[in-house]
Amino acid sequence: MTDTGSEVVTYEVHGPTAIIRLNRPQYRNAQNSKVTYALDAAFTRAVDEDQVKAIVLAGNGDHFCAGHDIGSPERDIHESFERKAVIWWDHVGAQGVDSRFARESEVYLGMCRRWREIPKPTIAMVQGACIAGGLMLAWSCDFIVASDDAFFQDPVVMMGIPGVEFFSHPWVTNPRAAKEWLYTGDRMPAARAHELGMVNHVVPRAELEEHTLQIAERIARMPRLGLALTKKAVNQAEDLQGLRAGMDSVFGLHHAAHAHNAEVQGDSLAGVDVKKIRDEEKK
């Protein structure tokens, strides 16, 4: 196993498949900016390596990804970020929307859109928690293979925010399911996600990696250009169904909610942290 120059992401190749793993298991693989750019470097490496025909995104440990880092000691929200997905000024030292909009346009929404366009097939291999920002990472991939103990959740309505930045909910499920899921903040079991079409396969945890790699190897037999053009064709069809425009409109609502929270409560997250989310789940 080799890494990408950062311990927060690992990179390995199995035959024609690159496996990129989030590597912050002590924080349930919560995503900070360091993770974002390590992921981007790993994806770029996989695209550039000719022997890699398919890419699997996974998480080390018990969980795929518990979302954006909103409270670990390594949270880096106030640090400078690279600008690869969008061209904007640095947010460090800026205030209010000037800071939040710049950061989230780049590190969250922009990067997920960038990864959605990776020309090689990408598979999210999900076990355990796939929450909020974790959904964004999985949804950036072409499809999802989940273990039978996986669950999916977007609890940010608790913060007064209408879903995560990469707002795919009505497209990956359906509008009524998306409303119920967001309104309640409940966990969606892998079996239900499969029923709704968000997940392609659900397998026992012990078989997750083997099953995912078998699919990747089957995909790898197809011609590279054919796969890339097919991916572009389906993505374009999805955008014609309103996905990209819908994300843009909801991103504005997302930041209106952040601004409201900051003005009324003095905190853009409305005082919600990991502990409060977990406490709410126990009720």
Short mmCIF file of C-alpha atoms in Angstrom, two decimals, residues 19-112:
data_model
loop_
_atom_site.label_atom_id
_atom_site.label_comp_id
_atom_site.label_asym_id
_atom_site.label_seq_id
_atom_site.Cartn_x
_atom_site.Cartn_y
_atom_site.Cartn_z
CA ILE A 19 -8.63 1.89 -4.55
CA ILE A 20 -8.58 5.28 -2.89
CA ARG A 21 -9.41 5.20 0.81
CA LEU A 22 -10.22 7.96 3.26
CA ASN A 23 -7.88 7.39 6.19
CA ARG A 24 -9.15 9.21 9.27
CA PRO A 25 -10.89 6.28 10.94
CA GLN A 26 -10.48 7.84 14.39
CA TYR A 27 -12.90 10.56 13.21
CA ARG A 28 -15.07 8.23 11.12
CA ASN A 29 -13.27 9.62 8.06
CA ALA A 30 -14.68 13.12 8.45
CA GLN A 31 -13.58 15.34 5.55
CA ASN A 32 -11.44 18.43 6.07
CA SER A 33 -9.63 20.42 3.36
CA LYS A 34 -6.54 18.26 3.72
CA VAL A 35 -8.66 15.24 2.82
CA THR A 36 -10.24 17.09 -0.11
CA TYR A 37 -6.93 17.84 -1.79
CA ALA A 38 -5.44 14.45 -0.97
CA LEU A 39 -8.46 12.88 -2.65
CA ASP A 40 -8.00 15.13 -5.66
CA ALA A 41 -4.34 14.14 -5.95
CA ALA A 42 -5.26 10.47 -5.72
CA PHE A 43 -8.00 10.75 -8.35
CA THR A 44 -5.59 12.59 -10.67
CA ARG A 45 -3.00 9.87 -10.16
CA ALA A 46 -5.55 7.16 -11.01
CA VAL A 47 -6.60 9.00 -14.18
CA ASP A 48 -2.98 9.39 -15.27
CA GLU A 49 -1.98 5.75 -14.70
CA ASP A 50 -2.77 3.81 -17.87
CA GLN A 51 -3.07 0.46 -16.13
CA VAL A 52 -5.95 1.79 -13.99
CA LYS A 53 -9.26 1.21 -15.74
CA ALA A 54 -11.64 1.79 -12.82
CA ILE A 55 -11.49 3.63 -9.51
CA VAL A 56 -13.00 2.61 -6.17
CA LEU A 57 -13.54 5.19 -3.43
CA ALA A 58 -13.65 3.69 0.06
CA GLY A 59 -13.02 4.46 3.72
CA ASN A 60 -10.67 2.75 6.14
CA GLY A 61 -12.16 1.52 9.39
CA ASP A 62 -15.78 0.94 10.35
CA HIS A 63 -17.30 3.81 8.37
CA PHE A 64 -17.15 5.25 4.86
CA CYS A 65 -17.44 8.92 5.86
CA ALA A 66 -19.25 10.76 8.66
CA GLY A 67 -19.39 14.02 6.68
CA HIS A 68 -17.63 17.36 6.74
CA ASP A 69 -15.31 17.85 9.69
CA ILE A 70 -17.25 20.09 12.07
CA GLY A 71 -15.36 19.43 15.26
CA SER A 72 -12.20 17.34 15.21
CA PRO A 73 -8.90 18.81 16.47
CA GLU A 74 -7.72 18.82 12.84
CA ARG A 75 -10.58 20.88 11.45
CA ASP A 76 -9.03 23.41 9.06
CA ILE A 77 -11.94 25.62 8.02
CA HIS A 78 -10.02 28.85 8.68
CA GLU A 79 -6.89 27.82 6.80
CA SER A 80 -6.10 28.79 3.21
CA PHE A 81 -7.26 26.41 0.50
CA GLU A 82 -6.05 25.62 -2.99
CA ARG A 83 -8.15 26.78 -5.93
CA LYS A 84 -8.56 24.02 -8.47
CA ALA A 85 -12.29 23.64 -8.93
CA VAL A 86 -13.22 27.35 -9.11
CA ILE A 87 -11.37 30.64 -9.47
CA TRP A 88 -12.10 32.79 -6.42
CA TRP A 89 -10.14 34.80 -3.93
CA ASP A 90 -8.84 33.21 -0.74
CA HIS A 91 -11.36 33.24 2.09
CA VAL A 92 -8.83 33.60 4.92
CA GLY A 93 -9.42 36.89 6.72
CA ALA A 94 -12.79 37.41 5.00
CA GLN A 95 -16.03 37.52 6.98
CA GLY A 96 -19.55 36.15 6.61
CA VAL A 97 -20.70 35.00 3.19
CA ASP A 98 -17.42 36.25 1.68
CA SER A 99 -15.68 33.48 3.60
CA ARG A 100 -18.22 30.67 3.58
CA PHE A 101 -19.23 31.01 -0.06
CA ALA A 102 -15.62 30.98 -1.28
CA ARG A 103 -14.65 27.97 0.78
CA GLU A 104 -17.70 25.82 0.08
CA SER A 105 -17.74 26.69 -3.64
CA GLU A 106 -14.23 25.25 -3.90
CA VAL A 107 -13.72 22.61 -1.25
CA TYR A 108 -17.17 21.04 -1.28
CA LEU A 109 -19.43 21.74 -4.28
CA GLY A 110 -16.71 22.55 -6.81
CA MET A 111 -14.55 19.56 -5.99
CA CYS A 112 -17.45 17.11 -6.07
#
